[in-house]
Short mmCIF file of C-alpha atoms and ligand atoms in Angstrom, two decimals:
data_model
loop_
_atom_site.label_atom_id
_atom_site.label_comp_id
_atom_site.label_asym_id
_atom_site.label_seq_id
_atom_site.Cartn_x
_atom_site.Cartn_y
_atom_site.Cartn_z
CA MET A 1 0.00 0.00 0.00
CA THR A 2 1.30 3.41 -0.89
CA THR A 3 0.66 6.71 0.69
CA ASN A 4 1.04 10.13 -0.78
CA ARG A 5 1.76 11.76 2.59
CA THR A 6 5.18 13.42 2.34
CA PRO A 7 7.45 13.25 5.40
CA ALA A 8 7.58 16.46 7.43
CA THR A 9 10.59 18.45 6.43
CA ARG A 10 12.58 20.27 9.08
CA ARG A 11 12.46 23.91 8.36
CA PRO A 12 15.94 25.39 8.22
CA VAL A 13 16.77 28.02 10.81
CA ARG A 14 16.88 31.16 8.73
CA TRP A 15 18.67 33.34 11.21
CA HIS A 16 20.30 35.20 8.37
CA THR A 17 16.87 36.38 7.17
CA GLY A 18 15.52 37.17 10.64
CA GLY A 19 16.47 40.80 10.62
CA PRO A 20 18.84 42.64 12.94
CA GLY A 21 19.83 40.66 16.11
CA ALA A 22 18.24 37.44 14.90
CA ALA A 23 21.39 35.39 15.49
CA GLN A 24 21.65 36.63 19.09
CA ARG A 25 17.99 35.86 19.74
CA LEU A 26 18.42 32.37 18.37
CA LEU A 27 21.49 31.74 20.53
CA GLY A 28 19.61 33.04 23.57
CA ARG A 29 16.75 30.64 22.91
CA LEU A 30 19.11 27.71 22.47
CA ARG A 31 20.89 28.57 25.73
CA ASP A 32 17.54 28.82 27.56
CA ARG A 33 16.55 25.43 26.20
CA ALA A 34 19.86 23.89 27.31
CA ARG A 35 19.49 25.44 30.78
CA GLU A 36 15.94 24.11 31.08
CA GLN A 37 17.12 20.62 30.07
CA GLN A 38 19.92 20.76 32.65
CA ARG A 39 17.49 21.93 35.33
CA ALA A 40 15.02 19.16 34.50
CA GLU A 41 17.83 16.60 34.62
CA ALA A 42 19.07 17.89 38.01
CA HIS A 43 15.48 17.83 39.30
CA ARG A 44 15.09 14.23 38.09
CA LEU A 45 18.35 13.16 39.76
CA LEU A 46 17.48 14.87 43.06
CA GLU A 47 14.00 13.34 42.98
CA ALA A 48 15.44 9.86 42.43
CA ASP A 49 17.94 10.45 45.23
CA LEU A 50 15.28 11.63 47.71
CA ARG A 51 12.96 8.79 46.68
CA GLY A 52 15.64 6.26 47.62
CA LEU A 53 16.48 8.06 50.88
CA TRP A 54 12.80 8.33 51.78
CA ARG A 55 12.29 4.62 51.31
CA GLU A 56 15.33 3.77 53.42
CA ALA A 57 14.39 6.29 56.11
CA CYS A 58 10.81 4.96 56.36
CA ALA A 59 12.08 1.39 56.67
CA GLY A 60 14.62 2.60 59.25
CA VAL A 61 12.02 4.12 61.57
CA GLY A 62 9.60 1.20 61.07
CA LEU A 63 7.14 3.13 58.91
CA CYS A 64 6.66 0.20 56.53
CA GLN A 65 4.82 -3.04 55.92
CA TYR A 66 6.51 -6.38 55.26
CA ILE A 67 4.82 -8.35 52.49
CA ASP A 68 5.54 -12.01 51.90
CA VAL A 69 5.68 -12.66 48.14
CA ALA A 70 6.80 -15.70 46.12
CA THR A 71 10.34 -14.32 45.75
CA GLY A 72 10.70 -13.60 49.47
CA MET A 73 9.95 -10.73 51.84
CA THR A 74 9.45 -7.29 50.38
CA VAL A 75 9.21 -3.97 52.23
CA ARG A 76 6.46 -1.52 51.38
CA THR A 77 6.86 2.11 52.46
CA PRO A 78 4.68 5.22 51.91
CA LYS A 79 5.06 5.95 48.20
CA PHE A 80 7.12 8.98 47.17
CA GLY A 81 5.18 10.92 44.52
CA ALA A 82 6.66 14.03 42.91
CA LEU A 83 9.27 16.49 44.14
CA ARG A 84 8.55 20.22 44.08
CA LEU A 85 11.35 22.79 44.35
CA GLY A 86 10.36 26.39 44.60
CA PRO A 87 10.74 29.68 46.40
CA ALA A 88 8.47 28.32 49.17
CA GLY A 89 10.96 25.50 49.83
CA THR A 90 11.35 21.82 49.06
CA SER A 91 8.40 19.46 49.30
CA PHE A 92 7.17 16.21 47.86
CA THR A 93 3.95 14.23 47.76
CA VAL A 94 3.53 10.91 49.52
CA GLU A 95 0.84 8.25 49.35
CA GLN A 96 0.29 6.76 52.79
CA LEU A 97 0.23 3.05 53.39
CA PRO A 98 -3.24 1.48 53.62
CA GLY A 99 -4.54 2.23 57.11
CA GLY A 100 -1.95 4.98 57.56
CA GLU A 101 -2.53 8.40 59.16
CA PRO A 102 -0.56 11.67 58.79
CA ASP A 103 0.42 11.19 62.45
CA ASP A 104 2.48 8.14 61.51
CA ILE A 105 4.85 10.42 59.63
CA THR A 106 4.65 13.33 62.10
CA ARG A 107 5.67 11.01 64.92
CA HIS A 108 9.00 10.30 63.18
CA ALA A 109 9.32 13.77 61.62
CA ALA A 110 12.74 14.66 63.01
CA ARG A 111 14.38 11.32 62.15
CA LEU A 112 12.89 11.19 58.64
CA ALA A 113 13.94 14.77 57.91
CA HIS A 114 17.49 14.18 59.17
CA SER A 115 17.81 11.10 56.94
CA LEU A 116 16.86 13.25 53.96
CA GLY A 117 19.46 15.86 54.94
CA PHE A 118 16.98 18.41 56.29
CA ALA A 119 16.38 19.87 59.74
CA GLY A 120 12.67 19.17 59.98
CA LEU A 121 9.48 18.46 58.10
CA ARG A 122 5.77 19.27 58.19
CA VAL A 123 2.93 17.15 56.84
CA GLN A 124 -0.02 18.67 54.96
CA PRO A 125 -2.92 16.36 54.08
CA LEU A 126 -3.89 16.65 50.38
CA ALA A 127 -6.64 14.36 49.15
CA GLY A 128 -7.43 10.73 49.90
CA ARG A 129 -4.28 8.95 51.02
CA TRP A 130 -2.00 11.64 49.58
CA LEU A 131 0.00 14.07 51.70
CA ARG A 132 2.53 16.78 51.04
CA VAL A 133 5.75 16.61 53.06
CA VAL A 134 7.35 20.06 53.38
CA LEU A 135 11.06 20.00 54.31
CA PHE A 136 12.90 22.63 56.41
CA GLU A 137 16.53 23.58 56.01
CA VAL A 138 16.73 25.23 59.45
CA ASP A 139 15.57 23.78 62.78
CA PRO A 140 12.65 26.00 63.89
CA LEU A 141 13.46 25.21 67.54
CA ALA A 142 17.12 26.15 67.31
CA SER A 143 16.75 29.87 66.77
CA THR A 144 15.22 32.52 69.02
CA PHE A 145 11.76 33.46 67.90
CA ARG A 146 10.70 37.04 68.62
CA LEU A 147 7.17 37.70 69.80
CA PRO A 148 5.54 40.06 67.28
CA ASP A 149 4.23 43.27 68.82
CA ASP A 150 0.62 42.11 68.43
CA VAL A 151 -2.22 42.09 70.92
CA ILE A 152 -5.60 40.41 70.80
CA GLY A 153 -8.75 42.51 70.96
CA ARG A 154 -11.06 39.76 72.25
CA ALA A 155 -10.83 36.69 74.45
CA ASP A 156 -11.83 34.44 71.56
CA ALA A 157 -8.88 35.54 69.40
CA PRO A 158 -5.86 33.23 69.47
CA VAL A 159 -2.71 34.05 71.41
CA LEU A 160 0.65 32.74 70.27
CA LEU A 161 2.18 29.95 72.36
CA GLY A 162 5.16 29.22 70.15
CA ARG A 163 6.56 27.77 66.97
CA ALA A 164 6.49 24.00 66.55
CA GLU A 165 9.22 21.74 65.18
CA ASP A 166 7.54 21.76 61.79
CA GLY A 167 7.68 25.56 61.65
CA SER A 168 3.94 26.03 62.17
CA LEU A 169 2.69 28.51 64.76
CA VAL A 170 0.97 27.06 67.82
CA GLU A 171 -1.86 29.20 69.16
CA HIS A 172 -4.31 29.00 72.02
CA VAL A 173 -7.69 30.63 72.44
CA LEU A 174 -8.15 31.72 76.05
CA ALA A 175 -11.92 31.58 75.72
CA SER A 176 -11.74 27.88 74.85
CA PRO A 177 -12.24 25.74 77.93
CA GLY A 178 -8.98 24.78 79.58
CA HIS A 179 -6.64 25.96 82.30
CA ILE A 180 -2.92 26.26 81.54
CA ALA A 181 -0.11 24.58 83.51
CA VAL A 182 3.50 25.64 82.92
CA GLN A 183 6.40 23.83 84.58
CA GLY A 184 10.15 24.14 84.20
CA GLN A 185 13.38 24.37 86.15
CA ASN A 186 15.02 27.62 87.12
CA GLY A 187 15.74 29.77 84.08
CA SER A 188 14.02 27.44 81.61
CA GLY A 189 11.60 30.01 80.18
CA LYS A 190 8.34 29.89 82.20
CA SER A 191 8.28 33.60 82.90
CA GLN A 192 9.16 34.55 79.32
CA LEU A 193 6.20 32.53 78.05
CA SER A 194 3.92 34.13 80.63
CA TYR A 195 5.20 37.63 79.82
CA GLY A 196 4.27 36.90 76.22
CA LEU A 197 0.84 35.46 77.01
CA THR A 198 -0.22 38.22 79.38
CA ALA A 199 1.20 40.98 77.16
CA GLN A 200 -0.79 39.64 74.20
CA CYS A 201 -4.09 39.85 76.09
CA ALA A 202 -3.38 43.01 78.14
CA ALA A 203 -5.35 45.18 75.69
CA ALA A 204 -8.39 42.94 75.17
CA ALA A 205 -11.56 44.65 76.36
CA ASP A 206 -13.02 41.36 77.60
CA VAL A 207 -9.98 39.95 79.44
CA LEU A 208 -8.86 40.77 82.99
CA VAL A 209 -5.38 39.64 84.05
CA THR A 210 -5.59 38.87 87.75
CA GLY A 211 -3.85 36.60 90.21
CA SER A 212 -1.16 36.11 92.78
CA ASP A 213 2.58 36.48 92.29
CA ILE A 214 4.96 36.22 95.23
CA THR A 215 7.87 37.31 93.02
CA GLY A 216 6.10 40.54 92.02
CA LEU A 217 7.61 40.48 88.53
CA LEU A 218 5.00 38.90 86.27
CA LEU A 219 2.14 40.73 87.99
CA GLY A 220 2.36 43.89 90.03
CA ARG A 221 4.35 47.04 89.24
CA ALA A 222 4.56 46.39 85.51
CA TRP A 223 0.75 46.65 85.41
CA ASP A 224 0.46 49.97 87.29
CA GLY A 225 -2.05 52.29 85.65
CA THR A 226 -3.94 49.46 83.92
CA ALA A 227 -7.41 48.06 84.66
CA HIS A 228 -5.79 44.77 85.67
CA ARG A 229 -3.61 46.04 88.51
CA GLU A 230 -6.25 46.19 91.26
CA TRP A 231 -6.92 42.47 90.71
CA GLN A 232 -3.35 41.43 91.34
CA VAL A 233 -1.65 40.64 94.66
CA THR A 234 2.12 40.45 94.87
CA GLY A 235 4.96 39.90 97.33
CA SER A 236 5.48 37.35 100.07
CA ARG A 237 5.18 39.61 103.10
CA ASP A 238 1.40 39.56 103.43
CA LEU A 239 0.30 36.02 102.59
CA VAL A 240 -3.17 36.60 104.02
CA ALA A 241 -3.69 39.17 101.24
CA HIS A 242 -3.12 36.39 98.70
CA ALA A 243 -5.70 34.14 100.41
CA GLU A 244 -8.19 37.01 100.64
CA HIS A 245 -7.69 37.88 97.01
CA LEU A 246 -8.24 34.29 95.85
CA ASP A 247 -11.39 34.14 97.99
CA ARG A 248 -12.55 37.35 96.34
CA LEU A 249 -12.09 35.77 92.93
CA VAL A 250 -14.01 32.66 94.03
CA ALA A 251 -16.84 34.88 95.29
CA TRP A 252 -16.91 36.66 91.91
CA MET A 253 -17.05 33.28 90.18
CA ASP A 254 -19.93 32.21 92.44
CA THR A 255 -21.85 35.41 91.62
CA ARG A 256 -21.52 34.58 87.94
CA LEU A 257 -22.63 30.99 88.44
CA ASP A 258 -25.66 32.14 90.45
CA ALA A 259 -26.58 34.72 87.83
CA MET A 260 -26.24 32.31 84.91
CA PRO A 261 -28.95 33.17 82.35
CA PRO A 262 -31.64 30.55 81.71
CA ARG A 263 -30.78 27.87 79.13
CA ARG A 264 -27.05 28.67 79.41
CA ASP A 265 -24.41 26.58 81.16
CA SER A 266 -21.40 28.85 80.66
CA VAL A 267 -20.58 32.54 80.60
CA THR A 268 -19.40 34.00 77.29
CA PRO A 269 -16.68 36.62 77.83
CA THR A 270 -17.92 40.15 77.12
CA VAL A 271 -16.81 43.63 78.15
CA GLN A 272 -19.28 43.45 81.05
CA THR A 273 -18.34 39.89 82.05
CA PRO A 274 -14.67 39.63 81.08
CA LEU A 275 -12.68 36.44 80.93
CA VAL A 276 -10.74 36.37 84.19
CA LEU A 277 -7.22 35.03 83.71
CA VAL A 278 -6.02 34.00 87.17
CA VAL A 279 -2.21 33.92 87.01
CA LEU A 280 -0.58 31.94 89.83
CA GLU A 281 3.16 32.60 89.46
CA GLU A 282 5.35 30.17 91.46
CA PHE A 283 2.25 28.71 93.14
CA PRO A 284 4.12 25.97 95.08
CA GLY A 285 6.24 28.76 96.61
CA LEU A 286 3.09 30.52 97.83
CA LEU A 287 1.76 27.27 99.31
CA ARG A 288 5.08 26.47 101.03
CA ALA A 289 5.31 29.95 102.51
CA ALA A 290 1.69 29.74 103.72
CA GLN A 291 2.27 26.29 105.22
CA ALA A 292 5.31 27.52 107.11
CA LYS A 293 3.23 30.33 108.60
CA ASP A 294 -0.14 28.74 109.26
CA ARG A 295 -1.45 25.41 108.02
CA LYS A 296 -5.01 26.75 107.83
CA LEU A 297 -3.90 29.55 105.54
CA ALA A 298 -2.36 27.06 103.12
CA GLU A 299 -5.57 25.02 103.15
CA ARG A 300 -7.59 28.15 102.46
CA ILE A 301 -5.43 29.01 99.45
CA THR A 302 -5.56 25.43 98.15
CA SER A 303 -9.32 25.17 98.43
CA ALA A 304 -9.85 28.52 96.64
CA VAL A 305 -7.59 27.44 93.78
CA LEU A 306 -9.30 24.05 93.59
CA ARG A 307 -12.66 25.76 93.22
CA LEU A 308 -11.34 28.06 90.48
CA LEU A 309 -9.91 25.04 88.68
CA SER A 310 -12.99 22.85 88.93
CA GLU A 311 -15.77 25.40 88.34
CA GLY A 312 -13.96 28.28 86.62
CA ARG A 313 -14.49 26.93 83.13
CA LYS A 314 -18.25 27.64 83.21
CA ALA A 315 -17.81 31.11 84.69
CA ALA A 316 -15.16 32.30 82.16
CA PHE A 317 -12.32 31.98 84.69
CA ARG A 318 -9.05 30.50 83.41
CA VAL A 319 -6.09 29.62 85.59
CA LEU A 320 -2.49 29.99 84.39
CA MET A 321 -0.36 28.19 86.99
CA LEU A 322 3.44 28.26 86.99
CA ALA A 323 5.58 25.86 88.98
CA GLN A 324 9.09 24.44 88.79
CA ARG A 325 7.55 20.97 89.01
CA PHE A 326 3.89 19.88 88.94
CA GLU A 327 4.18 17.43 91.78
CA ALA A 328 0.73 16.69 93.23
CA ASN A 329 1.68 17.90 96.74
CA ALA A 330 3.13 21.12 95.41
CA VAL A 331 0.11 22.23 93.39
CA GLY A 332 -2.78 21.31 95.64
CA GLY A 333 -3.16 17.59 94.87
CA GLY A 334 -3.52 15.25 91.93
CA TYR A 335 -7.09 16.43 91.36
CA ALA A 336 -5.86 20.01 90.84
CA ARG A 337 -3.22 18.81 88.40
CA ASP A 338 -5.77 16.85 86.37
CA GLN A 339 -7.81 20.01 85.69
CA PHE A 340 -5.23 21.49 83.29
CA ALA A 341 -6.11 20.92 79.65
CA VAL A 342 -3.10 22.84 78.33
CA ARG A 343 0.20 21.58 79.76
CA VAL A 344 3.55 23.12 78.92
CA SER A 345 6.90 21.78 80.17
CA PHE A 346 10.16 23.62 79.73
CA ARG A 347 13.41 21.89 80.78
CA VAL A 348 12.48 19.39 83.53
CA PRO A 349 13.82 16.01 84.69
CA ALA A 350 12.43 13.09 82.68
CA GLU A 351 10.20 11.99 85.57
CA SER A 352 8.52 15.40 85.82
CA LEU A 353 7.82 15.39 82.08
CA ALA A 354 6.01 12.05 82.27
CA MET A 355 4.20 13.21 85.43
CA LEU A 356 2.52 16.11 83.61
CA HIS A 357 2.21 14.69 80.08
CA GLY A 358 1.76 10.97 80.67
CA ASP A 359 3.72 7.99 79.43
CA ASP A 360 3.64 9.10 75.80
CA ALA A 361 6.21 11.78 76.71
CA ARG A 362 8.59 9.30 78.37
CA PRO A 363 10.80 8.58 75.33
CA LEU A 364 11.58 12.29 75.01
CA GLY A 365 12.44 12.61 78.72
CA PRO A 366 16.26 12.34 78.61
CA GLU A 367 16.55 14.76 75.66
CA HIS A 368 14.12 17.30 77.11
CA ALA A 369 15.92 17.25 80.47
CA ASN A 370 18.68 19.29 78.77
CA ALA A 371 16.52 21.49 76.53
CA ALA A 372 17.67 25.07 75.97
CA PRO A 373 15.65 27.90 77.58
CA GLY A 374 12.46 28.56 75.64
CA ILE A 375 12.05 25.02 74.25
CA ALA A 376 8.90 23.41 75.60
CA TYR A 377 6.81 20.31 75.31
CA LEU A 378 3.07 20.89 74.89
CA SER A 379 0.03 18.70 75.43
CA ALA A 380 -3.27 20.39 74.60
CA PRO A 381 -6.49 19.59 72.79
CA GLY A 382 -5.47 19.31 69.14
CA HIS A 383 -1.74 19.30 70.01
CA ASP A 384 -0.64 15.91 71.11
CA CYS A 385 2.95 15.91 72.31
CA THR A 386 4.21 18.92 70.35
CA ARG A 387 7.68 20.38 70.91
CA LEU A 388 7.80 24.12 70.44
CA ARG A 389 9.91 27.20 70.87
CA ALA A 390 8.17 29.81 73.00
CA PRO A 391 8.32 33.35 71.64
CA TYR A 392 10.89 35.64 73.24
CA LEU A 393 9.60 39.01 74.18
CA GLY A 394 13.01 40.60 74.63
CA GLY A 395 13.68 40.73 78.36
CA TYR A 396 11.84 42.18 81.34
CA GLY A 397 12.18 45.80 80.27
CA ALA A 398 10.49 45.01 76.95
CA PHE A 399 7.64 43.30 78.84
CA CYS A 400 7.13 46.40 81.05
CA ASP A 401 7.14 48.61 77.93
CA ARG A 402 4.50 46.47 76.23
CA ILE A 403 2.20 46.50 79.25
CA ALA A 404 2.63 50.27 79.55
CA ARG A 405 1.85 50.65 75.84
CA HIS A 406 -1.01 48.18 75.43
CA GLY A 407 -2.41 47.56 78.95
CA ARG A 408 -6.12 48.35 79.03
CA ARG A 409 -6.89 51.46 81.09
CA PRO A 410 -9.55 51.32 83.83
CA ASP A 411 -13.10 51.95 82.61
CA THR A 412 -16.55 51.82 84.07
CA ASP A 413 -18.19 49.37 81.68
CA GLN A 414 -17.36 46.23 83.58
CA GLU A 415 -19.69 44.45 85.97
CA ASP A 416 -19.32 45.22 89.66
CA ALA A 417 -17.40 42.22 90.93
CA ALA A 418 -16.85 43.37 94.46
N1 LIG B 1 11.62 31.66 74.53
C1 LIG B 1 12.88 32.02 74.82
N2 LIG B 1 13.74 32.28 73.82
C2 LIG B 1 15.00 32.64 74.09
N3 LIG B 1 15.52 32.74 75.33
C3 LIG B 1 14.72 32.50 76.36
C4 LIG B 1 13.36 32.12 76.16
N4 LIG B 1 12.80 31.93 77.36
C5 LIG B 1 13.76 32.18 78.27
N5 LIG B 1 14.91 32.52 77.68
C6 LIG B 1 16.17 32.86 78.36
O1 LIG B 1 16.22 32.21 79.62
C7 LIG B 1 16.23 33.16 80.68
C8 LIG B 1 15.38 32.68 81.84
O2 LIG B 1 14.02 32.63 81.45
P1 LIG B 1 12.82 32.80 82.49
O3 LIG B 1 13.09 33.94 83.41
O4 LIG B 1 11.57 32.83 81.72
O5 LIG B 1 12.97 31.45 83.31
P2 LIG B 1 12.01 30.87 84.44
O6 LIG B 1 11.66 29.51 84.02
O7 LIG B 1 10.90 31.81 84.71
O8 LIG B 1 13.00 30.79 85.67
P3 LIG B 1 12.68 30.96 87.25
O9 LIG B 1 12.17 29.65 87.72
O10 LIG B 1 14.02 31.28 87.81
O11 LIG B 1 11.69 32.06 87.39
C9 LIG B 1 15.74 34.46 80.05
O12 LIG B 1 16.25 35.57 80.68
C10 LIG B 1 16.22 34.35 78.62
O13 LIG B 1 17.56 34.76 78.54
MG1 LIG B 2 10.31 32.90 86.37
#
């Protein structure tokens, strides 16, 4: 059979008829094409390299399934899809194993990332079993992370708790139910975190920063001239004042519970009924000092704090308790400790970490016992065992400046709590 279709002829490159500069333009185009081919080849090689490393790393951390086939045992790992290199960083897609969850990868994030030659990774679910793994060149926990000069305007806006290992920001909404426990050895970063938290909500019209601080640094003088100051008791000279103040807060909470509107079981923070953040800085120290003076006084303080912890949630009261170690005896008993939904541990001995976060935190114990100041371990609803770097506000002077700048001034709109 014959065909009369003529083969396509290659058209000659007529650069000599292309007008002025045609030869240069042609050379430019050829160079671009060569560069693009080189780039595509480099991309292909890097992709093949990472694919191999990914497979080995997954098998190394046990993120694999062993399948018995006729030729022997074969290892199946989450499938590496396509590599993406761009200004936003390096990432690739992965198809999870049947029955797999993004958590399976997150749990081994640091080890997998290190095997690939990166400092960390974050997992973003895509569709179905597919995920995107975003790689980080720099360890987000290793460098100091400055707290932006931002404040929240309302109790239901999120405050920044820190930056997680995967580079994502970890936030907490004060209005969400849950008291906050912060533990850590001397100089581990408890106060810096609390400076940041309180400074972020100092301006909110529906938040009142109250509490007891025997050190007089977190609360007290720094808050002079603000609406919060009259609700704060400081110093260790007059311990009865601390007990009286906590009783006053409990009485306020009771008034709210008694006045609960029909068909409602919790108070929503408003300007008239603000969210009351009860800060208890170095609470075990307050209890010890009270015990040394008068056993009854210590019991009075403990029972007031227990009431705030157990019933505060409904009345828009939130406790932020700081301690070097959340031992049951030191914080008013195991029941008190169990009331904290948000738990943050800076550098603490391995035992203390497991005590506050449970057995899941045990494997990290030895490493976390030597963590640098500002690195914390967080357990909270939606954040299971997250390591983060708390934001650094810039020293005590910077904290005082922020409170002076943003601290809400006294006004007459709020309910009469007395
Ligand atoms: N998030 C952070 N980023 C960088 N450095 C930090 C951070 N947090 C704390 N530091 C450093 O550690 C020092 C001690 O922190 P901080 O005063 O918060 O400790 P602490 O746990 O409150 O100690 P103490 O039990 O003695 O009160 C700070 O002065 C600062 O230099
Ligand atoms: Mg401190």
